CSV table of C-alpha atoms and ligand atoms in Angstrom, one decimal:
chain,number,residue,atom,x,y,z
A,1,UNK,CA,78.9,104.1,84.7
A,2,UNK,CA,82.2,102.9,83.6
A,3,UNK,CA,80.9,101.8,80.3
A,4,UNK,CA,81.8,104.1,77.1
A,5,UNK,CA,84.3,105.9,79.7
A,6,UNK,CA,87.3,107.2,77.7
A,7,UNK,CA,90.3,106.4,80.3
A,8,UNK,CA,93.6,107.2,79.9
A,9,UNK,CA,95.8,105.2,82.0
A,10,UNK,CA,99.7,105.8,82.4
A,11,UNK,CA,102.2,103.2,83.2
A,12,UNK,CA,99.6,100.5,81.5
A,13,UNK,CA,102.5,98.2,80.7
A,14,UNK,CA,102.7,96.0,84.0
A,15,UNK,CA,101.1,95.5,87.3
A,16,UNK,CA,98.4,97.6,88.6
A,17,UNK,CA,98.3,99.6,85.1
A,18,UNK,CA,98.0,96.4,83.1
A,19,UNK,CA,95.4,94.5,85.6
A,20,UNK,CA,93.4,98.5,85.2
A,21,UNK,CA,93.5,98.3,81.9
A,22,UNK,CA,92.0,94.8,81.4
A,23,UNK,CA,89.4,95.4,84.1
A,24,UNK,CA,88.0,98.6,82.6
A,25,UNK,CA,88.0,97.3,79.2
A,26,UNK,CA,86.3,94.3,80.4
A,27,UNK,CA,83.8,96.9,81.8
A,28,UNK,CA,82.7,98.6,78.7
A,29,UNK,CA,85.6,101.5,79.2
A,30,UNK,CA,87.6,102.6,76.1
A,31,UNK,CA,91.0,102.7,77.2
A,32,UNK,CA,94.2,104.6,76.5
A,33,UNK,CA,97.6,103.1,77.0
A,34,UNK,CA,100.8,104.6,77.7
A,35,UNK,CA,104.2,103.6,79.0
A,36,UNK,CA,107.6,103.6,77.4
A,37,UNK,CA,107.5,99.9,76.6
A,38,UNK,CA,105.5,99.8,73.4
A,39,UNK,CA,105.9,96.0,72.8
A,40,UNK,CA,104.2,95.2,76.3
A,41,UNK,CA,101.5,97.5,75.2
A,42,UNK,CA,100.9,96.1,72.0
A,43,UNK,CA,100.8,92.3,73.8
A,44,UNK,CA,98.4,93.9,76.3
A,45,UNK,CA,96.2,95.6,73.5
A,46,UNK,CA,95.9,92.4,71.7
A,47,UNK,CA,94.8,90.8,74.7
A,48,UNK,CA,92.1,93.5,75.4
A,49,UNK,CA,90.7,93.3,71.7
A,50,UNK,CA,90.4,89.6,71.7
A,51,UNK,CA,87.8,89.9,74.9
A,52,UNK,CA,85.9,92.3,72.6
A,53,UNK,CA,87.3,95.3,74.2
A,54,UNK,CA,88.1,98.7,72.6
A,55,UNK,CA,91.9,100.2,73.3
A,56,UNK,CA,94.7,102.1,71.8
A,57,UNK,CA,98.0,102.6,73.2
A,58,UNK,CA,101.2,105.2,72.7
A,59,UNK,CA,104.5,105.4,73.3
A,60,UNK,CA,104.5,107.7,76.7
A,61,UNK,CA,107.7,108.8,78.7
A,62,UNK,CA,105.5,110.8,81.4
A,63,UNK,CA,108.5,112.8,82.0
A,64,UNK,CA,107.9,114.7,78.7
A,65,UNK,CA,104.9,117.1,78.8
A,66,UNK,CA,104.6,116.6,74.4
A,67,UNK,CA,104.0,112.8,75.0
A,68,UNK,CA,101.5,113.5,77.5
A,69,UNK,CA,99.7,116.1,75.3
A,70,UNK,CA,99.9,113.6,72.5
A,71,UNK,CA,97.9,111.0,74.7
A,72,UNK,CA,95.0,113.1,75.3
A,73,UNK,CA,95.0,114.0,71.5
A,74,UNK,CA,95.0,110.5,70.7
A,75,UNK,CA,92.4,109.6,73.0
A,76,UNK,CA,90.0,112.6,71.6
A,77,UNK,CA,91.0,111.5,67.9
A,78,UNK,CA,90.3,107.6,68.7
A,79,UNK,CA,87.1,108.0,70.9
A,80,UNK,CA,85.7,111.4,70.6
A,81,UNK,CA,86.0,112.6,74.0
A,82,UNK,CA,88.2,111.9,77.6
A,83,UNK,CA,86.6,111.0,81.1
A,84,UNK,CA,89.2,110.2,83.1
A,85,UNK,CA,93.2,109.8,83.5
A,86,UNK,CA,94.6,107.3,86.0
A,87,UNK,CA,97.9,108.5,86.5
A,88,UNK,CA,99.7,105.3,87.4
A,89,UNK,CA,103.5,105.4,86.2
A,90,UNK,CA,106.0,105.5,88.8
A,91,UNK,CA,109.0,103.5,90.4
A,92,UNK,CA,110.4,102.7,93.3
A,93,UNK,CA,114.5,102.4,93.2
A,94,UNK,CA,114.4,102.3,97.4
A,95,UNK,CA,117.7,102.7,99.3
A,96,UNK,CA,119.1,104.8,102.5
A,97,UNK,CA,119.8,108.1,101.8
A,98,UNK,CA,123.4,107.6,103.0
A,99,UNK,CA,124.2,105.9,99.4
A,100,UNK,CA,123.7,108.8,97.7
A,101,UNK,CA,122.0,107.5,94.7
A,102,UNK,CA,121.1,110.6,93.8
A,103,UNK,CA,120.7,110.0,89.9
A,104,UNK,CA,118.0,107.8,91.2
A,105,UNK,CA,116.5,110.3,93.5
A,106,UNK,CA,116.0,112.6,90.7
A,107,UNK,CA,114.3,109.8,88.3
A,108,UNK,CA,111.6,109.4,90.9
A,109,UNK,CA,111.1,113.1,91.0
A,110,UNK,CA,110.9,113.1,87.5
A,111,UNK,CA,108.3,110.4,86.7
A,112,UNK,CA,106.6,110.2,90.5
A,113,UNK,CA,106.5,113.9,91.0
A,114,UNK,CA,106.7,115.7,87.4
A,115,UNK,CA,105.0,112.8,85.4
A,116,UNK,CA,101.8,113.5,87.5
A,117,UNK,CA,102.1,117.1,87.0
A,118,UNK,CA,102.2,116.5,83.2
A,119,UNK,CA,99.7,114.2,83.1
A,120,UNK,CA,97.3,116.8,85.2
A,121,UNK,CA,98.6,119.7,82.9
A,122,UNK,CA,97.7,117.7,79.6
A,123,UNK,CA,94.0,116.8,80.8
A,124,UNK,CA,93.3,119.7,82.7
A,125,UNK,CA,92.1,121.8,79.9
A,126,UNK,CA,89.5,119.2,78.5
A,127,UNK,CA,88.2,118.5,81.9
A,128,UNK,CA,87.8,122.3,82.7
A,129,UNK,CA,86.0,123.1,79.1
A,130,UNK,CA,83.9,119.8,79.6
A,131,UNK,CA,83.1,121.0,83.6
A,132,UNK,CA,83.6,117.0,84.4
A,133,UNK,CA,86.7,114.9,84.7
A,134,UNK,CA,88.2,112.3,87.1
A,135,UNK,CA,91.8,112.4,87.7
A,136,UNK,CA,92.8,109.3,89.4
A,137,UNK,CA,96.4,108.8,91.0
A,138,UNK,CA,98.5,106.0,92.5
A,139,UNK,CA,100.1,107.3,95.4
A,140,UNK,CA,101.3,104.7,98.4
A,141,UNK,CA,101.1,104.0,102.0
A,142,UNK,CA,104.6,105.4,101.4
A,143,UNK,CA,102.9,108.9,100.8
A,144,UNK,CA,101.2,108.5,104.4
A,145,UNK,CA,103.9,106.7,106.6
A,146,UNK,CA,107.4,107.1,106.3
A,147,UNK,CA,109.6,104.4,106.6
A,148,UNK,CA,113.6,103.6,106.0
A,149,UNK,CA,114.9,103.5,102.7
A,150,UNK,CA,112.0,105.5,101.4
A,151,UNK,CA,112.9,109.0,102.1
A,152,UNK,CA,112.8,110.3,98.4
A,153,UNK,CA,110.3,107.5,96.9
A,154,UNK,CA,108.2,108.5,100.0
A,155,UNK,CA,108.3,112.0,99.5
A,156,UNK,CA,107.5,111.9,96.2
A,157,UNK,CA,104.2,110.0,97.2
A,158,UNK,CA,103.3,112.7,99.8
A,159,UNK,CA,104.2,114.9,97.0
A,160,UNK,CA,101.0,113.2,95.2
A,161,UNK,CA,98.8,113.1,98.5
A,162,UNK,CA,99.2,116.6,98.9
A,163,UNK,CA,98.7,117.6,95.2
A,164,UNK,CA,95.4,115.5,94.6
A,165,UNK,CA,93.7,116.7,97.7
A,166,UNK,CA,94.3,120.5,96.6
A,167,UNK,CA,93.3,119.8,93.1
A,168,UNK,CA,90.1,118.2,94.9
A,169,UNK,CA,89.4,121.3,96.9
A,170,UNK,CA,90.0,123.9,93.7
A,171,UNK,CA,88.0,122.0,91.5
A,172,UNK,CA,85.3,122.0,93.7
A,173,UNK,CA,85.3,126.1,94.6
A,174,UNK,CA,85.8,126.6,90.9
A,175,UNK,CA,82.9,124.4,90.2
A,176,UNK,CA,84.5,122.5,87.3
A,177,UNK,CA,83.2,118.9,88.6
A,178,UNK,CA,86.7,117.8,88.5
A,179,UNK,CA,86.5,114.5,90.9
A,180,UNK,CA,90.0,113.2,92.0
A,181,UNK,CA,90.5,109.6,93.7
A,182,UNK,CA,94.2,109.0,95.5
A,183,UNK,CA,95.2,105.1,96.1
A,184,UNK,CA,97.6,104.4,98.7
A,185,UNK,CA,98.3,100.8,98.0
A,186,UNK,CA,100.7,98.8,100.4
A,187,UNK,CA,102.5,95.6,99.0
A,188,UNK,CA,101.0,94.5,95.6
A,189,UNK,CA,102.7,92.2,93.4
A,190,UNK,CA,104.1,93.6,90.2
A,191,UNK,CA,107.5,94.5,88.8
A,192,UNK,CA,107.8,97.3,91.0
A,193,UNK,CA,111.0,96.3,92.8
A,194,UNK,CA,112.8,95.5,90.0
A,195,UNK,CA,114.2,99.1,89.8
A,196,UNK,CA,116.0,98.4,93.2
A,197,UNK,CA,119.7,98.8,93.1
A,198,UNK,CA,120.6,98.7,96.9
A,199,UNK,CA,121.0,95.1,97.7
A,200,UNK,CA,119.9,95.3,101.1
A,201,UNK,CA,116.8,97.5,100.3
A,202,UNK,CA,116.2,94.8,97.4
A,203,UNK,CA,116.5,91.9,100.1
A,204,UNK,CA,114.3,93.6,102.5
A,205,UNK,CA,111.4,94.5,100.4
A,206,UNK,CA,111.8,91.2,98.5
A,207,UNK,CA,111.2,89.5,102.0
A,208,UNK,CA,108.4,92.0,102.6
A,209,UNK,CA,106.5,91.1,99.4
A,210,UNK,CA,107.2,87.4,99.4
A,211,UNK,CA,105.4,87.5,102.8
A,212,UNK,CA,102.4,89.7,102.4
A,213,UNK,CA,102.0,90.9,98.7
A,214,UNK,CA,98.3,90.5,96.5
A,215,UNK,CA,97.5,90.8,93.3
A,216,UNK,CA,97.3,93.9,91.4
A,217,UNK,CA,93.7,93.3,90.6
A,218,UNK,CA,92.5,94.6,94.1
A,219,UNK,CA,93.9,97.9,93.1
A,220,UNK,CA,91.8,97.6,89.5
A,221,UNK,CA,88.7,97.0,91.6
A,222,UNK,CA,89.4,100.2,93.7
A,223,UNK,CA,89.7,102.3,90.4
A,224,UNK,CA,86.9,100.7,89.0
A,225,UNK,CA,84.9,101.6,92.1
A,226,UNK,CA,86.0,105.0,92.0
A,227,UNK,CA,85.0,105.5,88.3
A,228,UNK,CA,81.7,104.0,88.7
A,229,UNK,CA,80.6,106.6,91.4
A,230,UNK,CA,77.7,108.8,90.7
A,231,UNK,CA,78.7,111.9,89.3
A,232,UNK,CA,77.8,114.1,92.4
A,233,UNK,CA,80.0,111.7,94.6
A,234,UNK,CA,83.4,111.4,95.1
A,235,UNK,CA,85.4,109.3,97.4
A,236,UNK,CA,88.7,111.0,97.5
A,237,UNK,CA,91.3,108.5,99.1
A,238,UNK,CA,91.5,104.6,99.2
A,239,UNK,CA,94.2,102.9,101.4
A,240,UNK,CA,94.5,99.6,100.1
A,241,UNK,CA,96.8,96.3,101.0
A,242,UNK,CA,97.2,92.9,101.9
A,243,UNK,CA,94.6,92.3,105.2
A,244,UNK,CA,97.7,90.5,107.1
A,245,UNK,CA,100.2,93.0,106.3
A,246,UNK,CA,101.0,95.8,109.3
A,247,UNK,CA,102.9,98.1,107.4
B,1,NDP,P1,105.5,98.3,87.6
B,1,NDP,O1,106.7,98.1,87.6
B,1,NDP,O2,105.1,96.8,87.3
B,1,NDP,O3,104.7,99.5,86.8
B,1,NDP,C1,105.4,100.8,86.8
B,1,NDP,C2,104.7,101.1,85.4
B,1,NDP,O4,105.1,102.5,85.2
B,1,NDP,C3,104.9,100.3,84.3
B,1,NDP,O5,104.1,100.1,83.4
B,1,NDP,C4,106.2,101.2,83.6
B,1,NDP,O6,106.4,101.1,81.9
B,1,NDP,C5,105.8,102.6,84.0
B,1,NDP,N1,106.7,103.9,83.9
B,1,NDP,C6,107.9,103.8,84.6
B,1,NDP,N2,108.3,105.3,84.2
B,1,NDP,C7,107.9,105.4,83.3
B,1,NDP,C8,107.9,106.9,82.3
B,1,NDP,N3,109.2,107.6,82.6
B,1,NDP,N4,107.0,107.1,81.7
B,1,NDP,C9,105.5,106.2,81.5
B,1,NDP,N5,105.4,104.9,82.5
B,1,NDP,C10,106.6,104.8,83.1
B,1,NDP,O7,104.9,98.2,89.2
B,1,NDP,P2,103.3,98.9,90.0
B,1,NDP,O8,102.4,97.9,88.9
B,1,NDP,O9,103.7,98.3,91.4
B,1,NDP,O10,103.6,100.3,90.1
B,1,NDP,C11,102.5,101.6,89.7
B,1,NDP,C12,102.4,102.6,90.9
B,1,NDP,O11,101.8,101.8,92.1
B,1,NDP,C13,103.6,103.3,90.7
B,1,NDP,O12,103.5,104.5,91.1
B,1,NDP,C14,104.0,103.1,92.3
B,1,NDP,O13,104.7,103.4,93.0
B,1,NDP,C15,103.2,102.8,92.6
B,1,NDP,N6,102.3,101.5,94.0
B,1,NDP,C16,103.0,100.4,93.9
B,1,NDP,C17,102.8,99.5,95.0
B,1,NDP,C18,103.0,97.9,94.9
B,1,NDP,O14,103.7,97.6,96.0
B,1,NDP,N7,103.5,97.5,93.5
B,1,NDP,C19,102.5,99.9,96.3
B,1,NDP,C20,102.1,101.6,96.6
B,1,NDP,C21,102.0,102.1,95.3
B,1,NDP,P3,107.7,101.4,81.6
B,1,NDP,O15,108.6,100.9,82.2
B,1,NDP,O16,107.1,100.5,79.9
B,1,NDP,O17,107.5,102.7,81.0
C-alpha cells in the first residue's frame, strides 16, 4: 500500500526524483522532498498540492549529515512517521581517467557514496525502532557494467549495489524488517548529463540519450511498485532501461 506512506525523496528537484515525487503523491503518499535548489522544490510542491497531494520540502545537501538528519525530523514533525527513503540524489560528470578531473571524482564520491551513507545513517535509528522501513536507492547500469568515461561514476554506483545488498542481508538477520530496493537505470532523459564537463564524453552521452533515452516516469513506476509490495516481500533489484538500448 502506498497511500499514507511517508516517503523522503533525495534529489527531488528534477528528473527521476521529481517524477517519483509526483507519482507517489498522486497515489496518496506523503512526500518529503530534498535537494539543493529550493526554488525548484517549491514549484514541484506547488504542482503536487494543486493536485491534492501532501508534500513538504527542505533545502538538502546530501553531503551534510545534519541536513539528512533535519529532513528526517521534518518528515516526522510534518506527518508523524517515516516509512521509506528514496536515496536518489546523484551526479555523473563522466570523463576518461586520463583527464584527471579529480575535483569531479571527489564530488561523485561525496554525493553518490557519502550522500547514500548519510541518508541511511539518518533513517536507520527510526526504522530499527519501528522494526519496519524501506530503503530504495538509485544505482545505475554503470553499477553493473564498467564502461569508458565511467570509471569513477561506475565505482560509486558499484558501491551502492554492494552496500544495499549487505544492508538487506543484515536487516533480515537482525529481524528489523528493513527492506531494500536498488534500481539500475539505463538512459533516462533528465538533467543528469548537464554535469559533464569533458567535451567528448558529453557529446557521446548526448548522442546515446538522444537515440535511446526514455522518460523518468518509468523509474517512478518501479519505485511505486517496490513500495506497494506486501510487508513480507522484497524485490531488491530492478534493472530498467529503454527496450532498444543494448547498453
Ligand atoms: P537529475 O540531474 O535530473 O537529478 C539529480 C538530482 O540530484 C537533482 O535533484 C539534484 O538536485 C540532486 N543532487 C545533486 N547533488 C546533490 C546534493 N549534493 N544534495 C542533494 N541533492 C543533490 O538526474 P537524474 O534524475 O537522472 O538522477 C537521479 C539519480 O539517477 C542519480 O543518482 C543518477 O546517478 C541516477 N541515474 C540516472 C540515470 C539517467 O540516465 N538519467 C541512469 C542511471 C542512474 P539539486 O541540484 O537541486 O541539489
